[in-house]
C-alpha positions as MATLAB code, in Angstrom:
seq = 'MLGWGTPVSSTAKAEMRRGAIGDPEPWRQLTGLRPRDLEGALAREPASVQERWFARLYALKPLIFGVFGLFWVVTGIISLGPGWEIGMSLLREGRVPEKFASLTVIAGALADIGIGLAILWRPLSRYGLWAALIISLTYVVIGTALVPRLWADPLGPMLKIWPVLMLNLVAMAIREDR';
ca = [
      31.157  132.138   74.505;
      33.837  132.881   76.514;
      37.094  131.998   74.956;
      36.883  128.389   75.121;
      37.182  125.838   72.463;
      34.643  123.566   71.807;
      36.012  119.702   72.071;
      35.345  118.945   68.418;
      36.402  121.458   65.723;
      33.882  123.186   63.021;
      36.334  120.958   60.552;
      36.355  118.034   62.684;
      32.479  118.369   62.706;
      32.365  119.039   58.636;
      34.221  115.915   58.253;
      31.923  113.701   60.845;
      28.873  114.774   59.018;
      30.072  114.337   55.663;
      31.225  110.633   56.506;
      35.103  110.181   56.549;
      35.119  107.471   53.640;
      37.983  106.567   51.222;
      39.368  103.685   48.628;
      42.318  101.936   50.398;
      43.242  100.576   47.147;
      45.986  102.756   46.084;
      47.463  102.964   49.591;
      47.909   99.730   49.042;
      49.179   99.760   45.425;
      51.667  102.518   46.225;
      52.806  101.195   50.116;
      52.011   97.204   49.894;
      50.307   97.548   53.016;
      46.876   97.273   53.655;
      45.163   99.332   56.304;
      43.250   97.959   59.326;
      40.092   98.644   60.326;
      39.462  100.601   63.063;
      38.434   98.334   65.760;
      41.462   96.093   65.101;
      43.696   99.009   65.182;
      42.254  100.089   68.706;
      42.342   96.443   69.698;
      46.553   96.319   68.963;
      46.968   99.675   70.654;
      44.503  100.061   73.722;
      44.477  103.557   75.495;
      46.717  103.873   78.590;
      45.743  105.239   82.001;
      47.274  108.538   80.652;
      44.767  108.684   77.464;
      41.863  107.702   79.615;
      42.472  110.356   82.578;
      42.899  112.586   79.649;
      39.770  111.965   78.309;
      37.537  112.012   81.537;
      39.169  114.905   82.427;
      38.768  116.744   79.217;
      35.118  115.775   79.201;
      34.706  117.463   82.678;
      36.781  120.522   81.948;
      33.499  122.788   81.599;
      32.310  122.115   84.746;
      35.393  122.201   86.149;
      35.672  125.674   85.372;
      31.852  126.711   84.872;
      31.325  125.075   88.761;
      34.691  126.970   89.726;
      34.138  130.010   88.424;
      30.331  130.311   89.373;
      31.333  129.480   92.866;
      33.590  132.400   93.171;
      30.793  134.673   92.011;
      28.287  133.304   93.765;
      30.125  133.623   97.580;
      30.922  137.342   96.651;
      27.160  137.806   95.865;
      26.478  136.318   99.065;
      28.808  138.290  101.302;
      26.937  141.653   99.935;
      23.556  140.477  100.333;
      22.584  136.929  102.984;
      25.939  136.738  104.055;
      26.926  140.086  104.800;
      25.811  139.797  108.620;
      27.560  137.186  109.210;
      30.675  138.592  107.567;
      30.343  141.697  109.966;
      30.067  139.084  112.778;
      33.506  137.678  112.326;
      35.068  140.552  111.739;
      33.606  142.458  114.927;
      34.603  139.086  116.932;
      38.377  139.388  115.682;
      38.054  142.766  116.948;
      38.317  144.548  113.619;
      36.938  148.276  113.322;
      33.465  148.435  112.568;
      34.570  150.780  109.007;
      37.357  148.684  108.099;
      35.273  145.499  108.785;
      33.029  147.572  106.304;
      35.683  147.600  103.669;
      37.251  144.415  104.254;
      33.918  142.207  103.219;
      33.137  144.397  100.572;
      36.935  144.115   99.029;
      37.016  140.503   99.855;
      33.189  140.148   98.104;
      34.522  142.289   95.057;
      37.559  140.466   94.459;
      35.274  136.983   94.891;
      33.420  138.034   91.896;
      36.284  139.189   90.039;
      38.278  135.847   90.270;
      34.757  133.936   89.288;
      34.293  136.265   86.354;
      38.634  135.674   85.427;
      37.930  132.217   85.907;
      35.228  132.086   83.548;
      36.259  134.136   80.705;
      39.391  131.813   79.040;
      42.033  134.710   78.374;
      41.990  135.695   81.887;
      41.363  132.189   83.404;
      45.426  131.878   84.074;
      45.021  135.474   86.432;
      41.918  134.280   88.262;
      42.976  130.640   89.217;
      46.264  132.313   90.850;
      44.228  135.245   92.430;
      42.011  132.275   93.887;
      44.959  130.486   94.946;
      46.695  133.199   96.456;
      43.426  134.739   98.233;
      42.436  131.341   99.128;
      45.592  131.340  101.140;
      45.464  134.512  102.667;
      41.620  134.160  103.418;
      43.200  130.929  105.460;
      45.799  133.066  107.271;
      43.634  135.638  108.563;
      40.605  133.924  109.086;
      42.922  131.607  111.804;
      44.698  134.964  112.833;
      41.222  136.390  113.691;
      38.921  134.038  114.470;
      40.653  130.649  115.224;
      37.200  128.823  116.528;
      36.615  128.410  112.668;
      39.385  125.313  112.472;
      36.637  123.545  115.470;
      33.462  124.538  113.817;
      30.775  121.858  112.877;
      30.458  123.506  109.528;
      34.260  123.364  108.754;
      34.728  126.756  106.606;
      38.277  126.309  107.226;
      38.647  123.111  106.389;
      36.509  123.304  103.059;
      39.407  125.604  101.850;
      41.372  122.569  101.247;
      39.463  120.740   98.369;
      38.750  124.217   96.888;
      42.360  124.753   96.377;
      42.507  121.099   95.052;
      40.216  122.000   92.555;
      41.670  124.976   91.969;
      45.380  123.061   91.640;
      43.530  120.783   88.706;
      41.903  123.693   87.300;
      45.289  124.915   86.316;
      46.349  122.163   85.254;
      44.146  121.254   82.726;
      43.969  125.136   81.434;
      45.870  124.487   78.469;
      44.818  123.215   75.385;
      47.644  122.584   73.413;
];
């Protein structure tokens, strides 16, 4: 729906519904080899660590992109609504003039929403992930400069950015399908 491919193609689905069966006899006559059953073939060559990681990450990929994209969209919406006064008070604490503070909160919120939508939509996801990485680091620098006490805040707003950055890097690493 948002440009992301499904884990199983329509051709693979059709083949699974049809049932992939065949007669191994012509193959054996042609090559002299007797095909092994699936269980025997898998037992001879078990999955490697890389293959297990890939399978697990591939299953998590829709959640990674869905949750991460929604995280950005929702933070932008919160900043424009119930979080407005919190954002403004932090900028006031950092001695940012009122009009510039308002513009800053609005710009940050709209940027967050745009980044989230870009992450969710496959054709723009690469740009959204890069923008998320850059703006997250920018938020750390600006937040540290304006309100350094946020590093000691018990809710950890400045510390929580690091797991966000790590999830961003994971999403960048697994984005490509080919």
